[in-house]
CSV table of C-alpha atoms and ligand atoms in Angstrom, one decimal:
chain,number,residue,atom,x,y,z
A,20,MET,CA,0.0,0.0,0.0
A,21,LEU,CA,2.9,2.4,0.8
A,22,GLU,CA,5.3,1.6,-2.0
A,23,GLY,CA,5.7,4.5,-4.3
A,24,GLN,CA,4.2,7.0,-1.9
A,25,GLY,CA,7.6,8.2,-0.6
A,26,LEU,CA,7.3,7.0,2.9
A,27,VAL,CA,10.3,8.3,4.8
A,28,LEU,CA,9.3,7.4,8.4
A,29,GLU,CA,6.7,5.1,10.0
A,30,GLU,CA,6.4,4.5,13.7
A,31,ILE,CA,3.9,3.3,16.2
A,32,VAL,CA,3.5,5.6,19.2
A,33,PRO,CA,2.4,3.4,22.1
A,34,ALA,CA,-0.5,4.3,24.3
A,35,ARG,CA,0.2,7.1,26.7
A,36,GLN,CA,3.6,8.1,25.1
A,37,GLY,CA,4.9,11.3,23.5
A,38,TRP,CA,6.7,11.7,20.2
A,39,ALA,CA,8.5,14.5,18.3
A,40,HIS,CA,10.2,14.8,14.9
A,41,ARG,CA,11.5,17.4,12.6
A,42,VAL,CA,9.3,17.4,9.5
A,43,ARG,CA,10.9,19.0,6.5
A,44,HIS,CA,9.4,21.7,4.3
A,45,GLY,CA,6.9,20.0,1.9
A,46,GLU,CA,6.8,16.7,3.7
A,47,THR,CA,3.4,15.4,5.0
A,48,LEU,CA,3.0,14.0,8.5
A,49,VAL,CA,0.0,11.6,8.7
A,50,ILE,CA,-1.4,10.7,12.1
A,51,THR,CA,-3.7,7.6,12.2
A,52,ASP,CA,-5.9,6.7,15.2
A,53,LEU,CA,-5.6,3.0,14.7
A,54,GLU,CA,-8.3,1.8,17.1
A,55,GLY,CA,-10.5,4.9,17.3
A,56,GLN,CA,-11.5,7.2,20.2
A,57,GLN,CA,-7.9,8.3,20.8
A,58,ALA,CA,-7.1,11.9,21.4
A,59,VAL,CA,-3.8,13.1,20.2
A,60,ASP,CA,-2.5,16.4,21.6
A,61,PHE,CA,-0.3,18.3,19.1
A,62,LEU,CA,2.1,21.2,19.0
A,63,CYS,CA,4.4,22.5,16.3
A,64,PHE,CA,7.3,25.0,16.1
A,65,ASP,CA,9.4,26.6,13.4
A,66,ALA,CA,12.4,24.2,13.6
A,67,ASP,CA,14.9,26.9,12.8
A,68,ASP,CA,13.3,29.3,15.4
A,69,PRO,CA,11.7,27.2,18.1
A,70,GLY,CA,10.5,30.3,19.9
A,71,ASP,CA,8.0,30.8,17.1
A,72,ARG,CA,5.3,28.4,18.2
A,73,TYR,CA,1.9,27.3,16.9
A,74,SER,CA,-0.7,29.9,17.9
A,75,ALA,CA,-4.2,28.8,18.5
A,76,THR,CA,-5.5,32.4,18.5
A,77,ASN,CA,-3.9,33.3,15.2
A,78,THR,CA,-5.1,30.1,13.7
A,79,ILE,CA,-8.7,30.6,15.0
A,80,LYS,CA,-8.8,34.3,14.0
A,81,VAL,CA,-7.5,33.8,10.5
A,82,GLN,CA,-10.0,31.1,9.6
A,83,GLY,CA,-12.9,32.5,11.8
A,84,ASN,CA,-13.6,29.1,13.3
A,85,VAL,CA,-12.6,27.4,16.6
A,86,TYR,CA,-12.3,24.0,15.1
A,87,VAL,CA,-9.4,22.7,12.9
A,88,GLY,CA,-10.2,20.7,9.8
A,89,LEU,CA,-9.3,20.1,6.2
A,90,GLY,CA,-7.7,23.2,4.7
A,91,THR,CA,-6.8,24.8,8.1
A,92,VAL,CA,-3.4,26.6,8.1
A,93,LEU,CA,-1.7,26.3,11.4
A,94,HIS,CA,-0.1,29.7,12.0
A,95,ALA,CA,2.7,30.6,14.4
A,96,ASP,CA,2.9,33.6,16.7
A,97,SER,CA,4.8,35.4,13.9
A,98,GLY,CA,1.9,34.8,11.5
A,99,ASN,CA,4.0,32.4,9.5
A,100,ALA,CA,2.3,29.3,8.2
A,101,LEU,CA,3.7,26.2,9.9
A,102,MET,CA,1.5,23.4,8.6
A,103,THR,CA,-1.6,22.9,6.5
A,104,VAL,CA,-4.3,20.2,7.1
A,105,VAL,CA,-4.3,18.3,3.7
A,106,GLU,CA,-6.2,15.2,4.8
A,107,ASP,CA,-8.9,14.8,7.4
A,108,THR,CA,-11.4,12.0,7.8
A,109,ILE,CA,-13.1,13.5,10.9
A,110,GLY,CA,-13.9,17.1,10.0
A,111,ARG,CA,-13.3,19.0,13.1
A,112,HIS,CA,-10.8,18.9,15.9
A,113,ASP,CA,-10.5,20.9,19.2
A,114,THR,CA,-8.3,24.0,19.6
A,115,ILE,CA,-9.3,25.3,23.0
A,116,TYR,CA,-9.2,22.6,25.6
A,117,GLY,CA,-5.4,22.3,25.7
A,118,CYS,CA,-3.7,19.3,27.3
A,119,CYS,CA,-4.3,17.2,30.4
A,120,SER,CA,-1.8,17.9,33.1
A,121,ILE,CA,-1.2,16.7,36.7
A,122,PRO,CA,-2.5,20.0,38.0
A,123,ASN,CA,-5.6,20.2,35.9
A,124,ASN,CA,-6.4,16.5,36.7
A,125,ARG,CA,-6.3,17.6,40.3
A,126,LEU,CA,-8.5,20.7,39.7
A,127,ARG,CA,-11.0,19.0,37.5
A,128,TYR,CA,-11.3,15.5,39.0
A,129,GLY,CA,-9.6,15.6,42.4
A,130,ALA,CA,-7.4,12.9,41.0
A,131,GLU,CA,-3.7,12.5,41.7
A,132,THR,CA,-2.2,11.3,38.5
A,133,THR,CA,1.4,10.5,37.5
A,134,GLU,CA,1.1,10.8,33.7
A,135,SER,CA,-0.3,13.5,31.4
A,136,CYS,CA,0.1,15.1,28.0
A,137,TYR,CA,1.8,18.1,29.6
A,138,SER,CA,4.5,15.7,31.1
A,139,ASN,CA,4.8,14.0,27.7
A,140,PHE,CA,5.3,17.3,26.0
A,141,GLU,CA,8.0,18.3,28.6
A,142,GLY,CA,9.8,15.0,27.9
A,143,VAL,CA,9.8,15.1,24.1
A,144,LEU,CA,10.5,18.9,23.8
A,145,ALA,CA,13.5,18.9,26.2
A,146,PRO,CA,16.0,17.4,23.7
A,147,TYR,CA,15.2,20.3,21.4
A,148,GLY,CA,15.9,22.9,24.0
A,149,ILE,CA,12.2,23.8,24.4
A,150,GLY,CA,10.9,24.2,28.0
A,151,ARG,CA,7.4,24.8,29.5
A,152,GLU,CA,7.2,28.1,27.6
A,153,GLY,CA,6.6,26.0,24.5
A,154,ILE,CA,3.6,24.2,25.9
A,155,VAL,CA,0.8,26.5,24.7
A,156,ALA,CA,-2.9,25.7,24.0
A,157,ASN,CA,-2.5,22.8,21.6
A,158,ILE,CA,-4.6,21.0,19.0
A,159,ASN,CA,-6.5,17.9,20.1
A,160,TRP,CA,-6.8,15.7,17.0
A,161,PHE,CA,-9.7,13.3,17.1
A,162,MET,CA,-11.1,15.0,20.3
A,163,SER,CA,-14.7,16.3,20.4
A,164,VAL,CA,-15.3,19.4,22.4
A,165,PRO,CA,-18.8,20.7,21.6
A,166,ILE,CA,-19.4,24.4,22.5
A,167,LEU,CA,-23.0,25.3,23.4
A,168,GLU,CA,-24.7,28.6,22.8
A,169,ASP,CA,-24.2,29.7,26.4
A,170,GLY,CA,-20.5,29.0,26.1
A,171,CYS,CA,-20.6,25.7,28.0
A,172,ALA,CA,-18.0,23.3,26.6
A,173,GLY,CA,-16.8,19.9,27.6
A,174,VAL,CA,-15.2,16.7,26.3
A,175,ALA,CA,-17.7,14.5,24.6
A,176,GLU,CA,-17.3,10.8,23.7
A,177,ALA,CA,-16.3,10.6,20.1
A,178,ALA,CA,-17.7,8.0,17.7
A,179,LEU,CA,-15.6,4.9,17.5
A,180,ARG,CA,-13.9,5.3,14.1
A,181,PRO,CA,-10.8,3.1,13.8
A,182,GLY,CA,-8.3,4.3,11.1
A,183,SER,CA,-9.3,8.0,11.4
A,184,ARG,CA,-6.4,10.2,10.2
A,185,VAL,CA,-5.2,13.7,9.6
A,186,GLY,CA,-2.4,14.7,7.2
A,187,LEU,CA,-0.3,17.8,7.8
A,188,ARG,CA,1.9,19.3,5.2
A,189,ALA,CA,4.9,21.3,6.5
A,190,GLU,CA,5.0,24.8,5.1
A,191,ARG,CA,8.6,25.2,6.4
A,192,ASP,CA,10.8,22.9,8.4
A,193,VAL,CA,8.9,22.3,11.6
A,194,LEU,CA,9.3,20.4,14.8
A,195,ALA,CA,6.1,18.4,15.4
A,196,ALA,CA,5.4,17.2,18.9
A,197,LEU,CA,2.5,15.1,20.1
A,198,SER,CA,1.2,13.2,23.1
A,199,ASN,CA,-0.8,10.1,22.7
A,200,CYS,CA,-3.2,11.1,25.5
A,201,PRO,CA,-3.2,8.9,28.7
A,202,GLN,CA,-6.3,10.5,30.2
A,203,MET,CA,-8.6,8.2,32.1
A,204,HIS,CA,-10.9,10.7,33.8
A,205,ASN,CA,-13.0,11.8,30.8
A,206,PRO,CA,-14.2,10.1,27.6
A,207,CYS,CA,-11.6,11.6,25.2
A,208,ASN,CA,-9.9,8.2,24.9
A,209,GLY,CA,-12.9,6.0,25.5
A,210,TYR,CA,-11.3,5.2,28.8
A,211,ASN,CA,-8.9,3.0,26.9
A,212,PRO,CA,-5.7,4.7,25.6
A,213,THR,CA,-4.5,2.9,22.5
A,214,PRO,CA,-1.5,3.2,20.1
A,215,ILE,CA,-1.4,5.5,17.1
A,216,LEU,CA,0.6,5.4,13.8
A,217,VAL,CA,2.7,8.3,12.6
A,218,GLN,CA,4.1,8.5,9.1
A,219,VAL,CA,6.1,11.1,7.1
A,220,PHE,CA,5.9,11.2,3.4
A,221,ARG,CA,8.3,13.0,1.1
A,222,ALA,CA,7.5,16.3,-0.5
A,223,GLY,CA,5.1,15.9,-3.5
A,224,ASP,CA,4.5,12.2,-2.8
A,225,ARG,CA,1.4,12.6,-0.8
A,226,GLY,CA,-1.3,14.4,-2.7
A,227,ALA,CA,-4.9,14.5,-1.9
A,228,VAL,CA,-5.6,11.0,-0.7
A,229,SER,CA,-9.1,10.2,0.3
B,6,LIG,ZN1,-4.0,14.2,27.6
């Protein structure tokens, strides 16, 4: 299935683990939710200027929509385009709820936890010299956060759709970082964290694939 499609990297990210990789300009990162109902927290940075981070507010304001989906350009603080969503089998992904952390698990659920997306981000960003200042409001791929008319929002259980995927074309060299969410206190992972697949395809070798 993959021959001839310019696959340059393919890895399984185990349940509850983080992952980071430099994606070169023009390459496409494809994230696949193998078993379904798995939230994937995501950040990206200009690889040559890591202080220039993904900006949820710039991304939301430019497109005039709080959800990310096919065609969304992920903008940095500088306004530069970091990545573009070129494949999306879901249609909308959360931009406002950020990542789970040991403190917000305590605040929200009164739970003392030892693993979180925040901790995973700290771990995978440290080798690139990025500290907590880089952990901003992230994208939550495959996570459903409906917003009601009165502003109420919350994590809803997503439909079980194994094989859901998003493709992100790098508009410059970017550092992509993700956390395969370990959360067990809300339905974002169906109370069963599972592995995901990450693939990187060479520039020009991954067009519009349905
Ligand atoms: Zn999480």
